[in-house]
Amino acid sequence: DSGVTQTPKHLITATGQRVTLRCSPRSGDLSVYWYQQSLDQGLQFLIQYYNGEERAKGNILERFSAQQFPDLHSELNLSSLELGDSALYFCASSVDSGSGNEQFFGPGTRLTVL
Amino acid sequence: AQSVSQHNHHVILSEAASLELGCNYSYGGTVNLFWYVQYPGQHLQLLLKYFSGDPLVKGIKGFEAEFIKSKFSFNLRKPSVQWSDTAEYFCAVNANQAGTALIFGKGTTLSVSS
């Protein structure tokens, strides 16, 4: 158990819908990262938040957005869902935003878009 | 842009065989290097990391990796694999000047038969 929790574990929805994925970082960690893992693209960085503020953006679609709340949990919002958005979405957390910090990964949310 | 290449998509070994998984990255500056493992049904876990110093780093469960700067490589090794090492292995890089997100390779699936 990494200490990072993600809900829900599985999510099945239809194209065009909107979903919200939730992540609670390890106690004391200020930085949260979101990654998408798909068969064709592998593990890709989406976005990072540090202490409530957006810190870095990766290959995140405009239909996706995220935020980090004052209690440091984070939510990833995916809208106008397409079949290709089906993937495993991981959240990771680290102590701060330093490049050498180990990132601890949650168990992931498996999203299936039908 | 940074990228990570893992040469072996699927490796099949018998117990007690030696393992070497290749990883090359493309980035000219200072990097931090990581190997993560994902056991079936579990979250990503850090095996080992290299930030600086001795290029031969030792991780958990008998794994080690060698950073060869001239070859932009960070290969993972284990002298004698066990059935329980069956998992997917990901090499990742983080460049100090490019933020703290991890850039992952596509992963190598290791299957160990007893």
XYZ file of N, CA and C in Angstrom:
684
model
N 0.843 -1.196 0.000
C 0.000 0.000 0.000
C 0.886 1.257 0.000
N 0.715 2.076 -1.021
C 1.573 3.254 -1.175
C 1.127 4.421 -0.298
N -0.091 4.376 0.197
C -0.623 5.504 0.949
C -1.407 6.468 0.092
N -1.379 6.266 -1.229
C -2.159 7.092 -2.151
C -3.447 6.338 -2.472
N -4.555 7.000 -2.311
C -5.827 6.338 -2.596
C -6.508 6.987 -3.795
N -7.186 6.162 -4.555
C -7.912 6.652 -5.720
C -9.302 6.021 -5.739
N -10.269 6.835 -6.071
C -11.637 6.326 -6.237
C -12.246 6.930 -7.492
N -13.134 6.207 -8.166
C -13.432 4.799 -7.926
C -12.352 3.899 -8.524
N -12.452 2.621 -8.294
C -11.509 1.673 -8.885
C -11.822 1.452 -10.350
N -13.088 1.347 -10.617
C -13.541 1.122 -11.980
C -14.673 2.095 -12.304
N -14.725 2.492 -13.549
C -15.762 3.412 -13.992
C -16.116 3.040 -15.418
N -17.396 2.788 -15.641
C -17.876 2.487 -16.990
C -18.902 3.536 -17.350
N -18.689 4.158 -18.493
C -19.589 5.224 -18.887
C -19.734 5.247 -20.403
N -20.535 6.142 -20.893
C -20.806 6.210 -22.329
C -20.087 7.406 -22.950
N -19.945 7.346 -24.252
C -19.329 8.478 -24.960
C -20.152 9.734 -24.732
N -19.456 10.840 -24.649
C -20.107 12.126 -24.445
C -20.325 12.494 -22.992
N -20.144 11.548 -22.107
C -20.378 11.802 -20.686
C -19.176 12.490 -20.040
N -19.377 12.842 -18.767
C -18.334 13.485 -17.969
C -18.149 12.676 -16.688
N -16.887 12.498 -16.292
C -16.606 11.766 -15.054
C -15.573 12.525 -14.240
N -15.551 12.199 -12.962
C -14.561 12.794 -12.060
C -13.836 11.686 -11.320
N -12.524 11.728 -11.392
C -11.674 10.779 -10.685
C -11.058 11.495 -9.503
N -10.973 10.775 -8.389
C -10.495 11.410 -7.165
C -9.221 10.747 -6.655
N -8.354 11.574 -6.098
C -7.075 11.080 -5.580
C -6.775 11.752 -4.249
N -6.393 10.945 -3.274
C -5.908 11.483 -2.005
C -4.441 11.130 -1.870
N -3.573 12.126 -1.752
C -2.131 11.840 -1.681
C -1.743 11.264 -0.328
N -0.501 10.796 -0.234
C 0.029 10.351 1.041
C 0.019 11.524 2.016
N -0.117 11.189 3.268
C -0.113 12.214 4.291
C 1.195 13.002 4.227
N 1.085 14.314 4.123
C 2.267 15.162 4.096
C 2.772 15.499 2.703
N 2.302 14.771 1.701
C 2.746 15.076 0.338
C 1.967 16.263 -0.209
N 2.684 17.184 -0.838
C 2.056 18.391 -1.356
C 1.827 18.340 -2.863
N 2.553 17.463 -3.519
C 2.494 17.417 -4.981
C 1.676 16.219 -5.438
N 0.816 16.469 -6.408
C 0.006 15.399 -6.995
C 0.211 15.400 -8.498
N 0.386 14.220 -9.064
C 0.560 14.042 -10.500
C -0.545 13.123 -11.010
N -0.972 13.368 -12.221
C -1.917 12.473 -12.899
C -1.246 11.911 -14.142
N -1.398 10.587 -14.306
C -0.857 9.896 -15.470
C -1.965 9.055 -16.095
N -1.846 8.876 -17.397
C -2.773 8.018 -18.128
C -1.986 6.841 -18.706
N -2.511 5.639 -18.504
C -1.848 4.467 -19.075
C -2.788 3.778 -20.050
N -2.379 3.754 -21.307
C -3.173 3.064 -22.318
C -2.260 2.122 -23.083
N -2.868 1.178 -23.773
C -2.087 0.161 -24.475
C -1.215 0.770 -25.558
N -1.760 1.747 -26.282
C -0.986 2.289 -27.406
C -0.019 3.394 -26.983
N -0.377 4.187 -25.990
C 0.469 5.323 -25.611
C 1.365 5.048 -24.408
N 1.106 3.961 -23.703
C 1.880 3.697 -22.498
C 1.481 4.642 -21.376
N 2.417 4.899 -20.461
C 2.167 5.773 -19.316
C 2.547 7.197 -19.694
N 1.563 8.094 -19.665
C 1.842 9.471 -20.050
C 1.437 10.439 -18.954
N 2.277 11.401 -18.727
C 2.017 12.440 -17.737
C 0.942 13.382 -18.249
N -0.012 13.663 -17.398
C -1.081 14.582 -17.774
C -0.881 15.959 -17.146
N -0.822 15.998 -15.816
C -0.784 17.288 -15.150
C -0.275 17.119 -13.724
N 0.331 18.186 -13.189
C 0.841 18.188 -11.819
C 0.301 19.390 -11.064
N -0.056 19.147 -9.824
C -0.420 20.219 -8.908
C 0.504 20.192 -7.708
N 0.805 21.366 -7.220
C 1.627 21.474 -6.024
C 0.955 22.455 -5.082
N 0.577 21.958 -3.934
C -0.016 22.784 -2.885
C -1.151 23.661 -3.422
N -1.971 23.061 -4.246
C -3.159 23.740 -4.728
C -3.012 24.458 -6.052
N -1.802 24.551 -6.547
C -1.610 25.293 -7.792
C -1.079 24.379 -8.894
N -1.522 24.651 -10.103
C -1.024 23.889 -11.231
C 0.455 24.160 -11.413
N 1.260 23.090 -11.544
C 2.698 23.278 -11.640
C 3.228 22.927 -13.035
N 2.672 21.881 -13.640
C 3.158 21.470 -14.956
C 2.047 20.752 -15.706
N 2.106 20.888 -17.033
C 1.126 20.216 -17.882
C 1.845 19.325 -18.860
N 1.288 18.166 -19.091
C 1.849 17.259 -20.085
C 0.879 17.110 -21.230
N 0.648 15.901 -21.641
C -0.230 15.638 -22.785
C -1.692 15.592 -22.374
N -2.158 16.633 -21.779
C -3.540 16.633 -21.307
C -4.437 17.316 -22.321
N -5.522 16.645 -22.656
C -6.461 17.182 -23.633
C -7.233 18.358 -23.026
N -7.724 19.204 -23.891
C -8.504 20.357 -23.406
C -9.800 19.917 -22.742
N -10.276 18.743 -23.098
C -11.511 18.209 -22.491
C -11.268 17.738 -21.051
N -10.010 17.662 -20.666
C -9.665 17.196 -19.322
C -9.226 18.398 -18.483
N -9.557 18.337 -17.215
C -9.081 19.380 -16.314
C -8.873 18.754 -14.939
N -8.154 19.450 -14.105
C -7.897 18.928 -12.764
C -7.829 20.077 -11.785
N -7.921 19.747 -10.533
C -7.699 20.736 -9.493
C -7.235 20.024 -8.230
N -6.598 20.807 -7.372
C -6.182 20.293 -6.070
C -6.799 21.192 -5.017
N -7.427 20.573 -4.065
C -8.198 21.303 -3.063
C -7.345 21.638 -1.837
N -7.848 22.524 -0.975
C -7.072 22.902 0.222
C -6.647 21.719 1.091
N -7.431 20.631 1.098
C -7.003 19.476 1.890
C -6.027 18.589 1.102
N -5.616 19.051 -0.043
C -4.604 18.454 -0.935
C -5.111 17.290 -1.779
N -6.348 16.867 -1.601
C -6.828 15.850 -2.527
C -7.022 16.496 -3.901
N -7.011 15.665 -4.911
C -7.097 16.181 -6.273
C -8.199 15.456 -7.027
N -8.750 16.141 -7.985
C -9.750 15.544 -8.862
C -9.368 15.781 -10.320
N -9.577 14.760 -11.117
C -9.349 14.855 -12.559
C -10.710 14.736 -13.223
N -11.074 15.758 -13.970
C -12.363 15.791 -14.647
C -12.177 15.509 -16.126
N -12.907 14.532 -16.608
C -12.827 14.165 -18.019
C -14.206 14.385 -18.625
N -14.289 15.190 -19.661
C -15.598 15.494 -20.240
C -15.634 15.134 -21.721
N -16.860 15.123 -22.243
C -17.082 14.758 -23.659
C -16.290 13.510 -24.012
N -16.476 12.504 -23.202
C -15.638 11.316 -23.310
C -15.759 10.616 -24.658
N -14.622 10.110 -25.110
C -14.536 9.368 -26.366
C -14.034 7.965 -26.065
N -14.238 7.074 -27.031
C -13.800 5.689 -26.833
C -12.314 5.626 -26.485
N -11.550 6.486 -27.111
C -10.103 6.494 -26.919
C -9.652 6.963 -25.549
N -10.570 7.456 -24.747
C -10.214 7.875 -23.390
C -10.187 6.692 -22.429
N -10.641 5.550 -22.891
C -10.591 4.352 -22.055
C -9.138 4.061 -21.704
N -8.854 3.987 -20.429
C -7.468 3.826 -19.984
C -7.466 3.650 -18.477
N -6.258 3.419 -17.968
C -6.045 3.391 -16.522
C -5.465 4.749 -16.149
N -6.059 5.399 -15.185
C -5.594 6.724 -14.764
C -4.976 6.597 -13.376
N -3.709 6.948 -13.315
C -2.978 6.870 -12.056
C -2.769 8.261 -11.484
N -2.812 8.300 -10.178
C -2.420 9.484 -9.442
C -1.146 9.121 -8.683
N -0.249 10.056 -8.570
C 0.957 9.856 -7.777
C 1.169 11.080 -6.903
N 1.853 10.899 -5.790
C 2.150 12.056 -4.960
C 3.608 12.024 -4.532
N 4.120 13.188 -4.238
C 5.473 13.300 -3.709
C 5.494 14.407 -2.671
N 6.586 14.407 -1.908
C 6.672 15.334 -0.782
C 6.550 16.782 -1.232
N 7.373 17.121 -2.240
C 7.281 18.479 -2.765
C 7.472 18.430 -4.264
N 7.879 19.528 -4.849
C 7.948 19.579 -6.304
C 9.360 19.371 -6.826
N 10.275 18.979 -5.974
C 11.648 18.758 -6.399
C 11.756 17.591 -7.372
N 12.681 17.701 -8.305
C 12.774 16.708 -9.369
C 13.288 15.368 -8.873
N 13.972 15.348 -7.760
C 14.521 14.082 -7.310
C 13.635 13.311 -6.376
N 12.434 13.800 -6.138
C 11.577 13.131 -5.174
C 10.898 11.913 -5.759
N 10.852 10.868 -4.963
C 10.140 9.668 -5.379
C 8.661 9.955 -5.448
N 8.039 9.458 -6.488
C 6.598 9.580 -6.619
C 5.967 8.258 -6.202
N 4.958 8.355 -5.373
C 4.241 7.179 -4.894
C 2.909 7.094 -5.642
N 2.663 5.943 -6.216
C 1.504 5.788 -7.089
C 0.323 5.134 -6.379
N -0.860 5.584 -6.751
C -2.077 4.961 -6.288
C -2.416 3.749 -7.136
N -3.481 3.043 -6.792
C -3.854 1.822 -7.510
C -4.495 2.062 -8.866
N -4.860 3.299 -9.134
C -5.422 3.612 -10.443
C -6.935 3.509 -10.495
N -7.500 4.211 -11.458
C -8.918 4.102 -11.796
C -8.998 3.631 -13.237
N -9.687 2.519 -13.434
C -9.842 2.012 -14.797
C -11.118 2.575 -15.386
N -10.959 3.377 -16.431
C -12.090 4.003 -17.101
C -12.391 3.271 -18.399
N -13.623 2.861 -18.552
C -14.077 2.234 -19.783
C -15.176 3.096 -20.372
N -14.966 3.539 -21.593
C -15.957 4.357 -22.289
C -16.581 3.501 -23.378
N -17.878 3.327 -23.306
C -18.585 2.461 -24.274
C -19.322 3.271 -25.326
N 12.353 17.004 -27.107
C 11.578 16.466 -25.992
C 12.256 15.189 -25.473
N 12.072 14.991 -24.168
C 12.643 13.781 -23.587
C 11.881 12.555 -24.049
N 12.581 11.441 -24.137
C 11.908 10.180 -24.419
C 12.693 9.056 -23.774
N 12.012 7.951 -23.546
C 12.629 6.776 -22.942
C 12.284 5.574 -23.800
N 13.294 4.779 -24.121
C 13.082 3.575 -24.923
C 13.432 2.340 -24.116
N 12.520 1.406 -24.089
C 12.800 0.119 -23.485
C 12.783 -0.902 -24.618
N 13.903 -1.562 -24.782
C 14.098 -2.351 -25.991
C 13.303 -3.632 -26.019
N 13.076 -4.196 -24.861
C 12.409 -5.484 -24.801
C 10.957 -5.286 -24.411
N 10.059 -5.767 -25.252
C 8.643 -5.639 -24.925
C 8.222 -6.743 -23.977
N 8.680 -7.964 -24.233
C 8.299 -9.109 -23.418
C 9.516 -10.015 -23.281
N 9.866 -10.305 -22.039
C 10.986 -11.192 -21.762
C 10.466 -12.404 -20.997
N 10.883 -13.567 -21.444
C 10.460 -14.815 -20.784
C 11.712 -15.527 -20.289
N 11.743 -15.814 -19.004
C 12.906 -16.461 -18.403
C 12.480 -17.601 -17.492
N 13.385 -18.489 -17.263
C 13.181 -19.530 -16.251
C 13.754 -19.042 -14.934
N 13.234 -19.575 -13.856
C 13.761 -19.206 -12.539
C 15.269 -19.445 -12.496
N 15.966 -18.570 -11.801
C 17.420 -18.610 -11.608
C 18.185 -18.024 -12.789
N 17.510 -17.714 -13.874
C 18.206 -17.077 -14.999
C 18.537 -15.641 -14.632
N 19.524 -15.092 -15.329
C 19.884 -13.698 -15.089
C 19.044 -12.790 -15.989
N 18.829 -11.589 -15.489
C 17.957 -10.643 -16.180
C 18.707 -9.369 -16.492
N 18.513 -8.854 -17.684
C 18.943 -7.496 -17.993
C 17.906 -6.874 -18.897
N 17.330 -5.779 -18.447
C 16.348 -5.031 -19.229
C 16.979 -3.708 -19.654
N 16.888 -3.440 -20.945
C 17.518 -2.244 -21.466
C 16.635 -1.014 -21.357
N 17.278 0.124 -21.129
C 16.581 1.396 -21.073
C 17.527 2.475 -21.590
N 17.089 3.218 -22.570
C 17.834 4.369 -23.069
C 16.946 5.595 -23.025
N 17.544 6.709 -22.755
C 16.776 7.942 -22.691
C 17.427 8.977 -23.599
N 16.630 9.955 -23.972
C 17.181 11.027 -24.782
C 16.975 12.330 -24.039
N 18.044 12.870 -23.557
C 18.056 14.187 -22.936
C 19.504 14.517 -22.651
N 19.927 15.699 -23.030
C 21.346 16.033 -22.935
C 21.796 16.554 -21.593
N 20.867 16.925 -20.740
C 21.242 17.540 -19.478
C 21.239 16.541 -18.327
N 21.202 17.078 -17.137
C 21.190 16.252 -15.926
C 19.835 15.580 -15.767
N 19.870 14.304 -15.464
C 18.620 13.561 -15.330
C 18.595 12.776 -14.031
N 17.406 12.478 -13.598
C 17.178 11.503 -12.542
C 16.533 10.301 -13.206
N 16.947 9.123 -12.816
C 16.481 7.913 -13.487
C 15.837 6.957 -12.492
N 14.804 6.280 -12.938
C 14.024 5.422 -12.066
C 13.657 4.127 -12.786
N 13.528 3.083 -12.008
C 12.861 1.869 -12.462
C 11.701 1.599 -11.507
N 10.526 1.439 -12.111
C 9.325 1.085 -11.363
C 8.878 -0.304 -11.786
N 8.220 -0.997 -10.867
C 7.673 -2.312 -11.172
C 6.178 -2.313 -10.866
N 5.440 -3.013 -11.691
C 3.991 -3.137 -11.484
C 3.649 -4.618 -11.481
N 3.436 -5.173 -10.290
C 3.022 -6.569 -10.187
C 1.565 -6.684 -10.599
N 1.160 -7.835 -11.074
C -0.218 -8.002 -11.556
C -1.243 -7.520 -10.539
N -2.089 -6.602 -10.973
C -3.152 -6.104 -10.117
C -2.722 -5.117 -9.056
N -1.472 -4.693 -9.101
C -0.993 -3.776 -8.063
C -0.562 -2.438 -8.667
N -0.258 -1.499 -7.770
C 0.171 -0.183 -8.218
C 1.663 -0.196 -8.553
N 2.100 0.832 -9.204
C 3.515 0.993 -9.516
C 4.307 1.189 -8.230
N 5.440 0.491 -8.143
C 6.306 0.627 -6.968
C 7.718 0.935 -7.450
N 8.421 1.764 -6.689
C 9.781 2.119 -7.048
C 10.723 0.970 -6.717
N 11.514 0.563 -7.730
C 12.534 -0.463 -7.523
C 13.855 0.177 -7.101
N 14.241 1.205 -7.841
C 15.478 1.910 -7.545
C 15.502 3.224 -8.304
N 16.460 4.076 -7.915
C 16.570 5.397 -8.539
C 18.031 5.828 -8.553
N 18.337 6.661 -9.523
C 19.668 7.257 -9.618
C 19.511 8.759 -9.727
N 20.210 9.456 -8.832
C 20.233 10.909 -8.904
C 21.630 11.412 -9.231
N 22.618 10.875 -8.530
C 23.996 11.291 -8.750
C 24.887 10.310 -7.994
N 26.196 10.451 -8.185
C 27.132 9.619 -7.436
C 27.420 8.306 -8.127
N 27.565 7.265 -7.337
C 27.902 5.935 -7.867
C 26.894 5.535 -8.939
N 27.378 5.276 -10.157
C 26.446 4.948 -11.243
C 25.805 3.577 -11.102
N 26.309 2.764 -10.203
C 25.699 1.460 -9.960
C 24.819 1.582 -8.724
N 23.528 1.471 -8.931
C 22.606 1.632 -7.810
C 21.916 0.318 -7.500
N 21.735 0.104 -6.233
C 21.066 -1.117 -5.797
C 19.679 -0.770 -5.290
N 18.723 -1.624 -5.646
C 17.364 -1.382 -5.223
C 16.825 -2.515 -4.369
N 15.521 -2.573 -4.329
C 14.898 -3.607 -3.521
C 14.872 -4.933 -4.269
N 14.698 -6.012 -3.532
C 14.507 -7.354 -4.076
C 15.661 -7.817 -4.960
N 16.854 -7.340 -4.699
C 18.031 -7.819 -5.404
C 18.279 -7.188 -6.770
N 17.507 -6.198 -7.119
C 17.696 -5.519 -8.391
C 18.789 -4.459 -8.298
N 19.458 -4.229 -9.407
C 20.428 -3.157 -9.508
C 20.355 -2.580 -10.915
N 20.883 -1.383 -11.055
C 20.900 -0.750 -12.365
C 22.178 0.061 -12.492
N 22.647 0.152 -13.711
C 23.880 0.906 -13.958
C 23.591 2.060 -14.911
N 23.980 3.240 -14.485
C 23.846 4.437 -15.307
C 25.122 4.607 -16.104
N 25.008 4.588 -17.423
C 26.156 4.843 -18.294
C 25.837 6.117 -19.076
N 26.432 7.210 -18.623
C 26.086 8.519 -19.180
C 26.400 8.600 -20.674
N 27.542 8.042 -21.071
C 27.971 8.138 -22.469
C 27.026 7.392 -23.403
N 26.320 6.436 -22.861
C 25.392 5.649 -23.677
C 23.938 6.045 -23.419
N 23.718 7.018 -22.552
C 22.357 7.433 -22.187
C 21.534 6.205 -21.780
N 22.151 5.335 -21.008
C 21.461 4.096 -20.663
C 21.352 3.917 -19.159
N 20.368 3.140 -18.774
C 20.118 2.835 -17.365
C 19.485 1.453 -17.328
N 20.301 0.443 -17.534
C 19.793 -0.924 -17.645
C 19.572 -1.554 -16.283
N 18.533 -2.325 -16.188
C 18.164 -3.004 -14.948
C 18.677 -4.432 -14.988
N 19.224 -4.901 -13.859
C 19.766 -6.256 -13.820
C 19.352 -6.955 -12.536
N 19.311 -8.282 -12.662
C 19.151 -9.122 -11.478
C 19.836 -10.447 -11.788
N 20.722 -10.898 -10.912
C 21.524 -12.089 -11.219
C 20.688 -13.366 -11.334
N 19.629 -13.457 -10.547
C 18.861 -14.697 -10.525
C 17.397 -14.361 -10.254
N 16.559 -14.513 -11.272
C 15.151 -14.118 -11.108
C 14.355 -15.221 -10.433
N 13.253 -14.794 -9.822
C 12.335 -15.720 -9.182
C 10.964 -15.592 -9.840
N 10.137 -16.600 -9.640
C 8.798 -16.577 -10.201
C 8.050 -15.301 -9.772
N 8.314 -14.869 -8.551
C 7.622 -13.703 -8.011
C 8.062 -12.385 -8.677
N 9.076 -12.446 -9.518
C 9.496 -11.239 -10.250
C 8.645 -11.005 -11.495
N 7.759 -11.912 -11.787
C 6.850 -11.726 -12.917
C 6.061 -10.439 -12.724
N 6.227 -9.524 -13.656
C 5.638 -8.189 -13.502
C 5.947 -7.375 -14.744
N 5.474 -6.151 -14.744
C 5.835 -5.210 -15.802
C 6.808 -4.188 -15.212
N 7.845 -3.906 -15.961
C 8.907 -3.030 -15.481
C 8.976 -1.782 -16.355
N 9.017 -0.646 -15.687
C 9.035 0.630 -16.387
C 10.270 1.428 -16.008
N 10.951 1.890 -17.024
C 12.044 2.824 -16.834
C 11.474 4.232 -16.964
N 11.956 5.160 -16.170
C 11.435 6.528 -16.228
C 12.567 7.512 -16.015
N 12.412 8.668 -16.604
C 13.415 9.718 -16.487
C 12.738 11.022 -16.109
N 13.478 11.805 -15.384
C 12.998 13.122 -15.019
C 14.177 14.064 -15.166
N 14.011 15.064 -15.997
C 15.106 16.003 -16.238
C 14.939 17.199 -15.335
N 15.984 17.545 -14.637
C 15.898 18.608 -13.634
C 15.356 19.917 -14.185
N 15.749 20.219 -15.421
C 15.341 21.499 -15.972
C 13.981 21.455 -16.638
N 13.383 20.320 -16.656
C 12.130 20.177 -17.407
C 10.969 19.835 -16.502
N 11.048 20.176 -15.256
C 9.943 19.858 -14.361
C 10.159 18.531 -13.680
N 9.168 18.120 -12.934
C 9.363 16.939 -12.103
C 8.542 15.751 -12.542
N 7.786 15.893 -13.603
C 6.989 14.771 -14.071
C 7.908 13.690 -14.618
N 7.468 12.461 -14.506
C 8.241 11.342 -15.011
C 7.839 11.039 -16.450
N 8.866 10.797 -17.259
C 8.646 10.327 -18.625
C 8.941 8.839 -18.616
N 7.957 8.037 -18.947
C 8.090 6.597 -18.859
C 8.375 5.961 -20.211
N 9.084 4.843 -20.157
C 9.177 3.979 -21.314
C 7.886 3.186 -21.446
N 7.772 2.424 -22.521
C 6.544 1.675 -22.784
C 6.400 0.451 -21.874
N 7.458 0.099 -21.171
C 7.387 -1.026 -20.251
C 7.868 -2.329 -20.867
N 8.357 -3.210 -20.002
C 8.766 -4.558 -20.402
C 8.039 -5.538 -19.501
N 7.349 -6.472 -20.120
C 6.674 -7.513 -19.351
C 7.647 -8.657 -19.145
N 7.871 -9.016 -17.905
C 8.746 -10.135 -17.568
C 7.890 -11.300 -17.090
N 8.060 -12.427 -17.726
C 7.372 -13.651 -17.301
C 8.437 -14.644 -16.871
N 8.337 -15.107 -15.635
C 9.300 -16.067 -15.104
C 8.575 -17.373 -14.842
N 9.094 -18.423 -15.436
C 8.467 -19.736 -15.234
C 9.257 -20.513 -14.193
N 8.516 -21.251 -13.383
C 9.165 -22.010 -12.303
C 9.563 -23.404 -12.781
